[in-house]
CSV table of C-alpha atoms in Angstrom, one decimal:
chain,number,residue,atom,x,y,z
C,1,ASP,CA,30.9,7.9,-5.1
C,2,GLU,CA,27.6,9.7,-5.8
C,3,LYS,CA,26.1,8.6,-2.4
C,4,GLU,CA,28.9,10.3,-0.5
C,5,ASN,CA,28.5,13.7,-2.1
C,6,ASN,CA,24.9,14.3,-1.1
C,7,GLU,CA,23.9,17.7,0.4
C,8,VAL,CA,22.0,17.1,3.7
C,9,TYR,CA,19.9,19.7,5.4
C,10,LEU,CA,18.3,19.5,8.8
C,11,SER,CA,15.5,21.9,9.6
C,12,TYR,CA,14.6,22.4,13.2
C,13,ARG,CA,12.1,24.8,14.7
C,14,LYS,CA,14.2,25.9,17.7
C,15,ASN,CA,17.6,27.5,18.0
C,16,GLU,CA,19.2,24.4,19.5
C,17,PHE,CA,18.4,20.7,19.9
C,18,ASN,CA,16.8,20.2,23.3
C,19,ARG,CA,15.4,16.7,23.3
C,20,MET,CA,18.3,14.9,21.7
C,21,ASN,CA,20.6,12.6,23.7
C,22,TYR,CA,24.3,13.6,24.1
C,23,ILE,CA,25.8,11.2,21.6
C,24,ASN,CA,23.4,12.2,18.8
C,25,LYS,CA,23.8,15.9,19.6
C,26,GLU,CA,27.6,15.6,19.4
C,27,SER,CA,27.3,13.6,16.2
C,28,ILE,CA,25.1,16.3,14.6
C,29,LYS,CA,27.5,19.0,15.8
C,30,ALA,CA,30.5,17.2,14.3
C,31,LEU,CA,28.7,16.6,11.0
C,32,ALA,CA,27.8,20.3,10.8
C,33,GLU,CA,31.3,21.4,11.7
C,34,ASN,CA,32.7,19.1,8.9
C,35,LYS,CA,30.1,20.5,6.5
C,36,LYS,CA,28.5,17.1,6.1
C,37,VAL,CA,25.1,18.5,7.1
C,38,SER,CA,23.7,22.0,7.0
C,39,LEU,CA,21.6,23.0,10.0
C,40,MET,CA,18.6,25.2,9.4
C,41,LEU,CA,17.9,26.2,13.0
C,42,ASN,CA,14.9,28.4,13.9
C,43,SER,CA,13.2,27.3,10.6
C,44,ASN,CA,9.5,26.7,10.2
C,45,ILE,CA,8.0,24.8,7.2
C,46,ILE,CA,4.8,26.3,6.1
C,47,SER,CA,4.1,24.2,3.0
C,48,LEU,CA,5.5,21.8,0.4
C,49,THR,CA,5.0,21.8,-3.3
C,50,SER,CA,6.4,19.9,-6.2
C,51,ILE,CA,8.3,21.3,-9.2
C,52,LYS,CA,9.4,18.8,-11.9
C,53,SER,CA,8.8,15.8,-9.6
C,54,LYS,CA,11.0,17.3,-6.8
C,55,PRO,CA,9.7,18.5,-3.5
C,56,VAL,CA,10.0,22.2,-2.7
C,57,VAL,CA,10.0,23.2,0.9
C,58,ASN,CA,8.5,26.7,1.7
C,59,PHE,CA,9.8,28.2,4.9
C,60,GLU,CA,8.2,31.0,6.9
C,61,GLU,CA,11.5,32.7,7.4
C,62,THR,CA,12.8,34.8,4.5
C,63,GLU,CA,16.4,33.7,5.1
C,64,PHE,CA,15.4,30.2,4.1
C,65,GLY,CA,12.7,31.1,1.5
C,66,SER,CA,11.7,28.2,-0.7
C,67,ARG,CA,14.2,25.4,-1.5
C,68,GLU,CA,14.0,22.5,-3.9
C,69,PHE,CA,15.3,19.1,-2.7
C,70,ASP,CA,15.7,15.7,-4.2
C,71,TYR,CA,14.0,14.1,-1.2
C,72,VAL,CA,12.4,15.2,2.1
C,73,ILE,CA,12.0,13.1,5.2
C,74,TYR,CA,9.9,14.4,8.1
C,75,ALA,CA,10.8,13.3,11.6
C,76,LEU,CA,7.9,14.3,13.9
C,77,GLY,CA,6.6,13.2,17.3
C,78,GLY,CA,4.5,10.3,18.4
C,79,SER,CA,1.0,10.8,17.0
C,80,THR,CA,0.1,11.7,13.4
C,81,PRO,CA,-0.2,15.4,13.1
C,82,GLU,CA,-3.0,15.2,10.6
C,83,ASN,CA,-3.7,19.0,10.4
C,84,PHE,CA,0.0,19.8,9.7
C,85,LEU,CA,0.3,17.1,7.1
C,86,LYS,CA,-2.8,18.3,5.3
C,87,MET,CA,-1.6,21.9,5.5
C,88,ILE,CA,1.6,21.0,3.7
C,89,GLY,CA,-0.4,19.2,1.0
C,90,ILE,CA,-0.3,15.5,1.9
C,91,GLU,CA,-3.5,13.7,0.7
C,92,PHE,CA,-5.5,11.6,3.1
C,93,ASN,CA,-8.0,8.8,2.8
C,94,GLY,CA,-10.1,9.3,6.0
C,95,PRO,CA,-7.7,9.5,8.9
C,96,GLU,CA,-4.8,7.8,7.0
C,97,PRO,CA,-2.2,9.6,4.8
C,98,ILE,CA,-2.2,8.1,1.3
C,99,LEU,CA,1.2,6.4,0.8
C,100,LYS,CA,2.7,4.8,-2.3
C,101,GLU,CA,5.4,2.2,-2.5
C,102,GLY,CA,8.3,2.9,0.0
C,103,TYR,CA,6.1,5.2,2.1
C,104,GLU,CA,6.2,8.0,-0.5
C,105,THR,CA,3.4,10.6,-0.3
C,106,ASN,CA,1.5,12.2,-3.2
C,107,ILE,CA,4.3,14.9,-3.1
C,108,ASN,CA,7.1,13.3,-5.1
C,109,GLY,CA,10.2,12.8,-3.0
C,110,LEU,CA,8.4,13.2,0.3
C,111,PHE,CA,8.3,10.1,2.5
C,112,LEU,CA,6.5,9.5,5.8
C,113,ILE,CA,8.1,6.9,8.0
C,114,GLY,CA,7.8,5.6,11.6
C,115,ASP,CA,4.6,6.5,13.4
C,116,LEU,CA,3.6,8.7,10.5
C,117,SER,CA,3.3,5.6,8.3
C,118,ALA,CA,2.0,3.1,10.9
C,119,GLY,CA,-1.6,4.3,10.7
C,120,GLN,CA,-4.2,3.6,13.4
C,121,LYS,CA,-2.4,0.5,14.6
C,122,GLY,CA,0.4,2.7,15.9
C,123,GLY,CA,4.2,2.1,15.5
C,124,SER,CA,7.1,0.7,17.4
C,125,ILE,CA,10.8,1.2,17.3
C,126,ILE,CA,11.0,-1.8,15.0
C,127,TRP,CA,8.4,-0.2,12.7
C,128,VAL,CA,10.5,3.0,12.7
C,129,PHE,CA,13.6,1.1,11.6
C,130,ASN,CA,11.8,-1.1,9.0
C,131,SER,CA,9.9,1.8,7.4
C,132,ALA,CA,13.1,3.9,7.3
C,133,ASN,CA,14.9,1.0,5.6
C,134,THR,CA,12.1,0.6,3.1
C,135,ALA,CA,12.0,4.3,2.2
C,136,MET,CA,15.8,4.5,1.8
C,137,LYS,CA,15.7,1.5,-0.5
C,138,LYS,CA,13.1,3.3,-2.6
C,139,ILE,CA,15.1,6.5,-2.6
C,140,CYS,CA,18.3,4.6,-3.7
C,141,GLU,CA,16.5,2.9,-6.7
């Protein structure tokens, strides 16, 4: 099945996960050991671009370089990091990122979910799950 053969990469700025609960940390470790996910530890994204409607992630580190993906999902902390999002090329309308159907940004294949898509009203755990579900449905179309 096509959905079971996806390549999944996880970029993380530090050399180990330090704010993840034990169960999730062990799950990620097992997925990496079984080559179900590739960990890109000590990686820093400096920008995103698009090539032929696919997002390209540009890393600061030469070992990661620039990589084209089918889709990119950012998981960031509690408040909208407006400067970071603008730096990577996401367009804004005032203080809000401009989002298309399914929470896709102006960068094809890049989705903002959770607090990043909730806007000024703020998010909740239910918002996180619902926006993730909506984005995944759009990705699977």
